[in-house]
mmCIF file of N, CA and C in Angstrom:
data_model
loop_
_atom_site.group_PDB
_atom_site.id
_atom_site.type_symbol
_atom_site.label_atom_id
_atom_site.label_comp_id
_atom_site.label_asym_id
_atom_site.label_seq_id
_atom_site.Cartn_x
_atom_site.Cartn_y
_atom_site.Cartn_z
ATOM 1 N N UNK A 1 -178.227 -71.982 -201.578
ATOM 2 C CA UNK A 1 -177.641 -70.748 -201.087
ATOM 3 C C UNK A 1 -176.205 -70.674 -201.601
ATOM 4 N N UNK A 2 -175.837 -69.512 -202.045
ATOM 5 C CA UNK A 2 -174.473 -69.299 -202.518
ATOM 6 C C UNK A 2 -173.521 -69.120 -201.336
ATOM 7 N N UNK A 3 -172.289 -69.477 -201.552
ATOM 8 C CA UNK A 3 -171.265 -69.349 -200.505
ATOM 9 C C UNK A 3 -171.169 -67.910 -200.011
ATOM 10 N N UNK A 4 -171.219 -66.929 -200.919
ATOM 11 C CA UNK A 4 -171.069 -65.530 -200.511
ATOM 12 C C UNK A 4 -172.216 -65.091 -199.603
ATOM 13 N N UNK A 5 -173.429 -65.580 -199.859
ATOM 14 C CA UNK A 5 -174.575 -65.242 -199.006
ATOM 15 C C UNK A 5 -174.407 -65.893 -197.639
ATOM 16 N N UNK A 6 -173.953 -67.142 -197.619
ATOM 17 C CA UNK A 6 -173.717 -67.832 -196.351
ATOM 18 C C UNK A 6 -172.655 -67.112 -195.529
ATOM 19 N N UNK A 7 -171.588 -66.698 -196.179
ATOM 20 C CA UNK A 7 -170.518 -65.982 -195.473
ATOM 21 C C UNK A 7 -171.035 -64.666 -194.900
ATOM 22 N N UNK A 8 -171.830 -63.944 -195.678
ATOM 23 C CA UNK A 8 -172.392 -62.678 -195.207
ATOM 24 C C UNK A 8 -173.302 -62.909 -193.990
ATOM 25 N N UNK A 9 -174.125 -63.939 -194.050
ATOM 26 C CA UNK A 9 -175.017 -64.246 -192.932
ATOM 27 C C UNK A 9 -174.229 -64.643 -191.695
ATOM 28 N N UNK A 10 -173.253 -65.523 -191.870
ATOM 29 C CA UNK A 10 -172.447 -65.961 -190.731
ATOM 30 C C UNK A 10 -171.623 -64.809 -190.161
ATOM 31 N N UNK A 11 -171.136 -63.937 -191.028
ATOM 32 C CA UNK A 11 -170.378 -62.772 -190.556
ATOM 33 C C UNK A 11 -171.252 -61.855 -189.707
ATOM 34 N N UNK A 12 -172.496 -61.694 -190.120
ATOM 35 C CA UNK A 12 -173.411 -60.842 -189.362
ATOM 36 C C UNK A 12 -173.671 -61.418 -187.974
ATOM 37 N N UNK A 13 -173.673 -62.736 -187.863
ATOM 38 C CA UNK A 13 -173.929 -63.381 -186.574
ATOM 39 C C UNK A 13 -172.665 -63.532 -185.727
ATOM 40 N N UNK A 14 -171.511 -63.268 -186.314
ATOM 41 C CA UNK A 14 -170.234 -63.467 -185.630
ATOM 42 C C UNK A 14 -169.846 -62.266 -184.776
ATOM 43 N N UNK A 15 -170.815 -61.703 -184.109
ATOM 44 C CA UNK A 15 -170.600 -60.556 -183.223
ATOM 45 C C UNK A 15 -171.591 -60.708 -182.077
ATOM 46 N N UNK A 16 -171.115 -60.607 -180.870
ATOM 47 C CA UNK A 16 -171.972 -60.865 -179.705
ATOM 48 C C UNK A 16 -173.229 -60.002 -179.693
ATOM 49 N N UNK A 17 -173.094 -58.741 -179.982
ATOM 50 C CA UNK A 17 -174.249 -57.847 -179.963
ATOM 51 C C UNK A 17 -175.278 -58.201 -181.012
ATOM 52 N N UNK A 18 -174.819 -58.477 -182.231
ATOM 53 C CA UNK A 18 -175.759 -58.844 -183.290
ATOM 54 C C UNK A 18 -176.390 -60.204 -183.023
ATOM 55 N N UNK A 19 -175.622 -61.130 -182.479
ATOM 56 C CA UNK A 19 -176.173 -62.438 -182.148
ATOM 57 C C UNK A 19 -177.242 -62.309 -181.058
ATOM 58 N N UNK A 20 -177.020 -61.456 -180.089
ATOM 59 C CA UNK A 20 -178.032 -61.221 -179.050
ATOM 60 C C UNK A 20 -179.311 -60.645 -179.656
ATOM 61 N N UNK A 21 -179.174 -59.704 -180.565
ATOM 62 C CA UNK A 21 -180.344 -59.116 -181.229
ATOM 63 C C UNK A 21 -181.071 -60.190 -182.031
ATOM 64 N N UNK A 22 -180.332 -60.980 -182.801
ATOM 65 C CA UNK A 22 -180.950 -62.009 -183.623
ATOM 66 C C UNK A 22 -181.668 -63.043 -182.757
ATOM 67 N N UNK A 23 -181.045 -63.471 -181.680
ATOM 68 C CA UNK A 23 -181.686 -64.442 -180.780
ATOM 69 C C UNK A 23 -182.977 -63.881 -180.214
ATOM 70 N N UNK A 24 -182.974 -62.608 -179.854
ATOM 71 C CA UNK A 24 -184.187 -61.978 -179.331
ATOM 72 C C UNK A 24 -185.271 -61.928 -180.400
ATOM 73 N N UNK A 25 -184.901 -61.590 -181.628
ATOM 74 C CA UNK A 25 -185.874 -61.554 -182.717
ATOM 75 C C UNK A 25 -186.450 -62.941 -183.001
ATOM 76 N N UNK A 26 -185.613 -63.950 -182.956
ATOM 77 C CA UNK A 26 -186.094 -65.321 -183.174
ATOM 78 C C UNK A 26 -187.084 -65.691 -182.079
ATOM 79 N N UNK A 27 -186.753 -65.381 -180.826
ATOM 80 C CA UNK A 27 -187.662 -65.736 -179.731
ATOM 81 C C UNK A 27 -188.953 -64.923 -179.778
ATOM 82 N N UNK A 28 -188.934 -63.742 -180.387
ATOM 83 C CA UNK A 28 -190.145 -62.919 -180.508
ATOM 84 C C UNK A 28 -191.098 -63.479 -181.557
ATOM 85 N N UNK A 29 -190.587 -64.306 -182.455
ATOM 86 C CA UNK A 29 -191.438 -64.903 -183.477
ATOM 87 C C UNK A 29 -191.710 -63.953 -184.632
ATOM 88 N N UNK A 30 -192.640 -64.338 -185.490
ATOM 89 C CA UNK A 30 -192.913 -63.569 -186.704
ATOM 90 C C UNK A 30 -193.457 -62.161 -186.465
ATOM 91 N N UNK A 31 -194.060 -61.922 -185.312
ATOM 92 C CA UNK A 31 -194.606 -60.584 -185.054
ATOM 93 C C UNK A 31 -193.506 -59.568 -184.814
ATOM 94 N N UNK A 32 -192.345 -60.011 -184.340
ATOM 95 C CA UNK A 32 -191.213 -59.115 -184.146
ATOM 96 C C UNK A 32 -191.341 -58.208 -182.942
ATOM 97 N N UNK A 33 -190.438 -57.251 -182.881
ATOM 98 C CA UNK A 33 -190.375 -56.290 -181.775
ATOM 99 C C UNK A 33 -190.036 -54.908 -182.314
ATOM 100 N N UNK A 34 -190.553 -53.907 -181.630
ATOM 101 C CA UNK A 34 -190.193 -52.530 -181.965
ATOM 102 C C UNK A 34 -188.739 -52.290 -181.593
ATOM 103 N N UNK A 35 -188.080 -51.439 -182.356
ATOM 104 C CA UNK A 35 -186.668 -51.141 -182.107
ATOM 105 C C UNK A 35 -186.447 -50.663 -180.675
ATOM 106 N N UNK A 36 -187.338 -49.822 -180.167
ATOM 107 C CA UNK A 36 -187.201 -49.336 -178.793
ATOM 108 C C UNK A 36 -187.283 -50.447 -177.772
ATOM 109 N N UNK A 37 -188.129 -51.417 -178.020
ATOM 110 C CA UNK A 37 -188.270 -52.561 -177.108
ATOM 111 C C UNK A 37 -187.021 -53.436 -177.142
ATOM 112 N N UNK A 38 -186.452 -53.607 -178.322
ATOM 113 C CA UNK A 38 -185.207 -54.371 -178.439
ATOM 114 C C UNK A 38 -184.111 -53.685 -177.626
ATOM 115 N N UNK A 39 -183.994 -52.377 -177.792
ATOM 116 C CA UNK A 39 -182.979 -51.615 -177.053
ATOM 117 C C UNK A 39 -183.194 -51.733 -175.549
ATOM 118 N N UNK A 40 -184.449 -51.652 -175.123
ATOM 119 C CA UNK A 40 -184.757 -51.741 -173.693
ATOM 120 C C UNK A 40 -184.395 -53.111 -173.139
ATOM 121 N N UNK A 41 -184.796 -54.159 -173.836
ATOM 122 C CA UNK A 41 -184.544 -55.522 -173.346
ATOM 123 C C UNK A 41 -183.066 -55.878 -173.302
ATOM 124 N N UNK A 42 -182.321 -55.380 -174.274
ATOM 125 C CA UNK A 42 -180.899 -55.718 -174.342
ATOM 126 C C UNK A 42 -179.999 -54.687 -173.682
ATOM 127 N N UNK A 43 -180.566 -53.542 -173.323
ATOM 128 C CA UNK A 43 -179.746 -52.486 -172.729
ATOM 129 C C UNK A 43 -178.709 -51.957 -173.702
ATOM 130 N N UNK A 44 -179.088 -51.876 -174.949
ATOM 131 C CA UNK A 44 -178.176 -51.453 -176.011
ATOM 132 C C UNK A 44 -178.418 -49.991 -176.366
ATOM 133 N N UNK A 45 -177.369 -49.182 -176.491
ATOM 134 C CA UNK A 45 -177.554 -47.797 -176.935
ATOM 135 C C UNK A 45 -178.183 -47.765 -178.330
ATOM 136 N N UNK A 46 -179.038 -46.773 -178.594
ATOM 137 C CA UNK A 46 -179.738 -46.706 -179.888
ATOM 138 C C UNK A 46 -178.824 -46.747 -181.110
ATOM 139 N N UNK A 47 -177.692 -46.038 -181.073
ATOM 140 C CA UNK A 47 -176.820 -46.027 -182.255
ATOM 141 C C UNK A 47 -176.188 -47.403 -182.501
ATOM 142 N N UNK A 48 -175.841 -48.114 -181.440
ATOM 143 C CA UNK A 48 -175.280 -49.458 -181.574
ATOM 144 C C UNK A 48 -176.335 -50.416 -182.102
ATOM 145 N N UNK A 49 -177.548 -50.319 -181.540
ATOM 146 C CA UNK A 49 -178.634 -51.181 -181.993
ATOM 147 C C UNK A 49 -178.947 -50.924 -183.460
ATOM 148 N N UNK A 50 -178.978 -49.675 -183.854
ATOM 149 C CA UNK A 50 -179.256 -49.321 -185.243
ATOM 150 C C UNK A 50 -178.234 -49.952 -186.184
ATOM 151 N N UNK A 51 -176.969 -49.888 -185.820
ATOM 152 C CA UNK A 51 -175.918 -50.481 -186.654
ATOM 153 C C UNK A 51 -176.069 -51.997 -186.717
ATOM 154 N N UNK A 52 -176.363 -52.618 -185.574
ATOM 155 C CA UNK A 52 -176.537 -54.070 -185.555
ATOM 156 C C UNK A 52 -177.736 -54.509 -186.388
ATOM 157 N N UNK A 53 -178.849 -53.797 -186.258
ATOM 158 C CA UNK A 53 -180.040 -54.130 -187.044
ATOM 159 C C UNK A 53 -179.800 -53.922 -188.539
ATOM 160 N N UNK A 54 -179.060 -52.877 -188.888
ATOM 161 C CA UNK A 54 -178.752 -52.626 -190.295
ATOM 162 C C UNK A 54 -177.929 -53.766 -190.884
ATOM 163 N N UNK A 55 -176.951 -54.249 -190.142
ATOM 164 C CA UNK A 55 -176.125 -55.357 -190.639
ATOM 165 C C UNK A 55 -176.925 -56.647 -190.746
ATOM 166 N N UNK A 56 -177.776 -56.937 -189.767
ATOM 167 C CA UNK A 56 -178.613 -58.137 -189.827
ATOM 168 C C UNK A 56 -179.593 -58.059 -190.989
ATOM 169 N N UNK A 57 -180.138 -56.864 -191.218
ATOM 170 C CA UNK A 57 -181.070 -56.678 -192.331
ATOM 171 C C UNK A 57 -180.350 -56.822 -193.668
ATOM 172 N N UNK A 58 -179.185 -56.205 -193.777
ATOM 173 C CA UNK A 58 -178.402 -56.299 -195.014
ATOM 174 C C UNK A 58 -178.018 -57.749 -195.321
ATOM 175 N N UNK A 59 -177.765 -58.536 -194.281
ATOM 176 C CA UNK A 59 -177.402 -59.942 -194.463
ATOM 177 C C UNK A 59 -178.628 -60.815 -194.736
ATOM 178 N N UNK A 60 -179.817 -60.220 -194.685
ATOM 179 C CA UNK A 60 -181.029 -60.970 -194.968
ATOM 180 C C UNK A 60 -181.559 -61.765 -193.804
ATOM 181 N N UNK A 61 -181.025 -61.543 -192.603
ATOM 182 C CA UNK A 61 -181.459 -62.292 -191.424
ATOM 183 C C UNK A 61 -182.567 -61.597 -190.654
ATOM 184 N N UNK A 62 -182.804 -60.331 -190.945
ATOM 185 C CA UNK A 62 -183.865 -59.569 -190.280
ATOM 186 C C UNK A 62 -184.571 -58.719 -191.329
ATOM 187 N N UNK A 63 -185.770 -58.303 -190.981
ATOM 188 C CA UNK A 63 -186.539 -57.406 -191.847
ATOM 189 C C UNK A 63 -187.273 -56.415 -190.958
ATOM 190 N N UNK A 64 -187.683 -55.313 -191.560
ATOM 191 C CA UNK A 64 -188.376 -54.290 -190.787
ATOM 192 C C UNK A 64 -189.648 -53.867 -191.506
ATOM 193 N N UNK A 65 -190.562 -53.342 -190.702
ATOM 194 C CA UNK A 65 -191.796 -52.773 -191.240
ATOM 195 C C UNK A 65 -192.210 -51.646 -190.315
ATOM 196 N N UNK A 66 -192.891 -50.687 -190.878
ATOM 197 C CA UNK A 66 -193.364 -49.552 -190.088
ATOM 198 C C UNK A 66 -194.740 -49.875 -189.534
ATOM 199 N N UNK A 67 -194.936 -49.546 -188.263
ATOM 200 C CA UNK A 67 -196.232 -49.695 -187.606
ATOM 201 C C UNK A 67 -196.482 -48.396 -186.850
ATOM 202 N N UNK A 68 -197.187 -47.488 -187.495
ATOM 203 C CA UNK A 68 -197.378 -46.170 -186.905
ATOM 204 C C UNK A 68 -196.057 -45.438 -186.826
ATOM 205 N N UNK A 69 -195.685 -45.052 -185.626
ATOM 206 C CA UNK A 69 -194.413 -44.352 -185.434
ATOM 207 C C UNK A 69 -193.264 -45.288 -185.102
ATOM 208 N N UNK A 70 -193.555 -46.571 -184.977
ATOM 209 C CA UNK A 70 -192.526 -47.553 -184.609
ATOM 210 C C UNK A 70 -192.031 -48.311 -185.837
ATOM 211 N N UNK A 71 -190.804 -48.761 -185.740
ATOM 212 C CA UNK A 71 -190.261 -49.685 -186.728
ATOM 213 C C UNK A 71 -190.154 -51.029 -186.025
ATOM 214 N N UNK A 72 -190.818 -52.023 -186.611
ATOM 215 C CA UNK A 72 -190.841 -53.359 -186.042
ATOM 216 C C UNK A 72 -189.848 -54.225 -186.809
ATOM 217 N N UNK A 73 -188.992 -54.909 -186.068
ATOM 218 C CA UNK A 73 -188.014 -55.807 -186.668
ATOM 219 C C UNK A 73 -188.395 -57.240 -186.349
ATOM 220 N N UNK A 74 -188.179 -58.116 -187.314
ATOM 221 C CA UNK A 74 -188.420 -59.535 -187.100
ATOM 222 C C UNK A 74 -187.342 -60.340 -187.807
ATOM 223 N N UNK A 75 -187.133 -61.551 -187.296
ATOM 224 C CA UNK A 75 -186.162 -62.456 -187.914
ATOM 225 C C UNK A 75 -186.730 -62.977 -189.219
ATOM 226 N N UNK A 76 -185.873 -63.207 -190.167
ATOM 227 C CA UNK A 76 -186.279 -63.847 -191.426
ATOM 228 C C UNK A 76 -186.028 -65.345 -191.278
ATOM 229 N N UNK A 77 -187.079 -66.041 -190.889
ATOM 230 C CA UNK A 77 -186.963 -67.472 -190.646
ATOM 231 C C UNK A 77 -186.650 -68.243 -191.920
ATOM 232 N N UNK A 78 -187.087 -67.728 -193.054
ATOM 233 C CA UNK A 78 -186.771 -68.393 -194.317
ATOM 234 C C UNK A 78 -185.267 -68.397 -194.564
ATOM 235 N N UNK A 79 -184.616 -67.255 -194.325
ATOM 236 C CA UNK A 79 -183.155 -67.175 -194.527
ATOM 237 C C UNK A 79 -182.428 -68.006 -193.481
ATOM 238 N N UNK A 80 -182.917 -67.993 -192.250
ATOM 239 C CA UNK A 80 -182.299 -68.798 -191.207
ATOM 240 C C UNK A 80 -182.357 -70.279 -191.592
ATOM 241 N N UNK A 81 -183.509 -70.719 -192.096
ATOM 242 C CA UNK A 81 -183.651 -72.107 -192.533
ATOM 243 C C UNK A 81 -182.738 -72.445 -193.691
ATOM 244 N N UNK A 82 -182.622 -71.520 -194.648
ATOM 245 C CA UNK A 82 -181.731 -71.736 -195.789
ATOM 246 C C UNK A 82 -180.284 -71.872 -195.323
ATOM 247 N N UNK A 83 -179.891 -71.033 -194.377
ATOM 248 C CA UNK A 83 -178.524 -71.083 -193.862
ATOM 249 C C UNK A 83 -178.278 -72.399 -193.136
ATOM 250 N N UNK A 84 -179.218 -72.808 -192.305
ATOM 251 C CA UNK A 84 -179.060 -74.069 -191.577
ATOM 252 C C UNK A 84 -178.997 -75.251 -192.547
ATOM 253 N N UNK A 85 -179.862 -75.236 -193.556
ATOM 254 C CA UNK A 85 -179.857 -76.316 -194.542
ATOM 255 C C UNK A 85 -178.551 -76.327 -195.326
ATOM 256 N N UNK A 86 -178.084 -75.145 -195.712
ATOM 257 C CA UNK A 86 -176.830 -75.063 -196.463
ATOM 258 C C UNK A 86 -175.673 -75.606 -195.631
ATOM 259 N N UNK A 87 -175.623 -75.235 -194.361
ATOM 260 C CA UNK A 87 -174.553 -75.722 -193.490
ATOM 261 C C UNK A 87 -174.594 -77.241 -193.381
ATOM 262 N N UNK A 88 -175.791 -77.788 -193.185
ATOM 263 C CA UNK A 88 -175.915 -79.236 -193.054
ATOM 264 C C UNK A 88 -175.528 -79.944 -194.348
ATOM 265 N N UNK A 89 -176.011 -79.443 -195.468
ATOM 266 C CA UNK A 89 -175.739 -80.092 -196.747
ATOM 267 C C UNK A 89 -174.285 -79.913 -197.171
ATOM 268 N N UNK A 90 -173.784 -78.705 -197.062
ATOM 269 C CA UNK A 90 -172.440 -78.412 -197.540
ATOM 270 C C UNK A 90 -171.374 -78.982 -196.616
ATOM 271 N N UNK A 91 -171.562 -78.809 -195.323
ATOM 272 C CA UNK A 91 -170.533 -79.221 -194.372
ATOM 273 C C UNK A 91 -170.575 -80.712 -194.069
ATOM 274 N N UNK A 92 -171.768 -81.295 -194.048
ATOM 275 C CA UNK A 92 -171.890 -82.727 -193.752
ATOM 276 C C UNK A 92 -171.582 -83.588 -194.966
ATOM 277 N N UNK A 93 -171.794 -83.033 -196.130
ATOM 278 C CA UNK A 93 -171.550 -83.785 -197.346
ATOM 279 C C UNK A 93 -172.395 -85.039 -197.452
ATOM 280 N N UNK A 94 -173.536 -85.055 -196.774
ATOM 281 C CA UNK A 94 -174.423 -86.214 -196.841
ATOM 282 C C UNK A 94 -173.990 -87.380 -195.989
ATOM 283 N N UNK A 95 -172.956 -87.206 -195.177
ATOM 284 C CA UNK A 95 -172.475 -88.300 -194.334
ATOM 285 C C UNK A 95 -173.422 -88.498 -193.156
ATOM 286 N N UNK A 96 -174.113 -89.654 -193.077
ATOM 287 C CA UNK A 96 -175.101 -89.876 -192.015
ATOM 288 C C UNK A 96 -174.525 -89.741 -190.606
ATOM 289 N N UNK A 97 -173.296 -90.157 -190.413
ATOM 290 C CA UNK A 97 -172.704 -90.083 -189.070
ATOM 291 C C UNK A 97 -172.493 -88.637 -188.616
ATOM 292 N N UNK A 98 -172.415 -87.723 -189.564
ATOM 293 C CA UNK A 98 -172.278 -86.307 -189.236
ATOM 294 C C UNK A 98 -173.635 -85.621 -189.206
ATOM 295 N N UNK A 99 -174.479 -85.914 -190.188
ATOM 296 C CA UNK A 99 -175.755 -85.211 -190.329
ATOM 297 C C UNK A 99 -176.809 -85.636 -189.319
ATOM 298 N N UNK A 100 -176.824 -86.898 -188.910
ATOM 299 C CA UNK A 100 -177.867 -87.393 -188.016
ATOM 300 C C UNK A 100 -177.936 -86.609 -186.704
ATOM 301 N N UNK A 101 -176.829 -86.361 -186.015
ATOM 302 C CA UNK A 101 -176.916 -85.581 -184.776
ATOM 303 C C UNK A 101 -177.408 -84.149 -185.012
ATOM 304 N N UNK A 102 -177.040 -83.558 -186.152
ATOM 305 C CA UNK A 102 -177.507 -82.206 -186.466
ATOM 306 C C UNK A 102 -179.007 -82.193 -186.724
ATOM 307 N N UNK A 103 -179.501 -83.182 -187.452
ATOM 308 C CA UNK A 103 -180.936 -83.273 -187.722
ATOM 309 C C UNK A 103 -181.700 -83.495 -186.427
ATOM 310 N N UNK A 104 -181.185 -84.339 -185.548
ATOM 311 C CA UNK A 104 -181.842 -84.586 -184.265
ATOM 312 C C UNK A 104 -181.879 -83.309 -183.421
ATOM 313 N N UNK A 105 -180.806 -82.538 -183.440
ATOM 314 C CA UNK A 105 -180.771 -81.279 -182.691
ATOM 315 C C UNK A 105 -181.781 -80.290 -183.247
ATOM 316 N N UNK A 106 -181.937 -80.244 -184.559
ATOM 317 C CA UNK A 106 -182.913 -79.336 -185.177
ATOM 318 C C UNK A 106 -184.335 -79.726 -184.784
ATOM 319 N N UNK A 107 -184.616 -81.017 -184.742
ATOM 320 C CA UNK A 107 -185.948 -81.469 -184.342
ATOM 321 C C UNK A 107 -186.192 -81.126 -182.874
ATOM 322 N N UNK A 108 -185.205 -81.381 -182.013
ATOM 323 C CA UNK A 108 -185.348 -81.056 -180.582
ATOM 324 C C UNK A 108 -185.591 -79.577 -180.358
ATOM 325 N N UNK A 109 -184.971 -78.742 -181.186
ATOM 326 C CA UNK A 109 -185.119 -77.298 -181.016
ATOM 327 C C UNK A 109 -186.417 -76.784 -181.622
ATOM 328 N N UNK A 110 -187.162 -77.677 -182.254
ATOM 329 C CA UNK A 110 -188.436 -77.365 -182.903
ATOM 330 C C UNK A 110 -188.255 -76.489 -184.135
ATOM 331 N N UNK A 111 -187.045 -76.465 -184.675
ATOM 332 C CA UNK A 111 -186.802 -75.729 -185.922
ATOM 333 C C UNK A 111 -187.337 -76.513 -187.103
ATOM 334 N N UNK A 112 -187.398 -77.822 -186.973
ATOM 335 C CA UNK A 112 -187.913 -78.665 -188.050
ATOM 336 C C UNK A 112 -189.096 -79.441 -187.512
ATOM 337 N N UNK A 113 -190.133 -79.638 -188.323
ATOM 338 C CA UNK A 113 -191.282 -80.405 -187.849
ATOM 339 C C UNK A 113 -190.938 -81.869 -187.684
ATOM 340 N N UNK A 114 -191.595 -82.519 -186.750
ATOM 341 C CA UNK A 114 -191.439 -83.952 -186.598
ATOM 342 C C UNK A 114 -192.069 -84.637 -187.796
ATOM 343 N N UNK A 115 -191.453 -85.700 -188.264
ATOM 344 C CA UNK A 115 -192.005 -86.426 -189.399
ATOM 345 C C UNK A 115 -193.234 -87.192 -188.945
ATOM 346 N N UNK A 116 -194.253 -87.225 -189.796
ATOM 347 C CA UNK A 116 -195.488 -87.940 -189.452
ATOM 348 C C UNK A 116 -195.376 -89.399 -189.786
#
């Protein structure tokens, strides 16, 4: 991942409203949620939600698809994984004393599969 892409992704998440939307999309899983359902669950005005979803989509952290009259949004788990890997690799610099706790946290959160 390039630094500019990482910065764009982190910038998109550096806002409480967008972070709340992203967390909800992650918890919804790959099937995603309709925009109206996101607004209802978060109590977000439609124009604010639209702006937040546009920024998350532009940063590559969310994607949308049409389902009838609804627009369904879902988290891009591939980009989330790339960002997490980039942070671990770039920021830890391969230092085991720094990376080990991060890897353990990722396994506990079920973001990474347990090794067989």
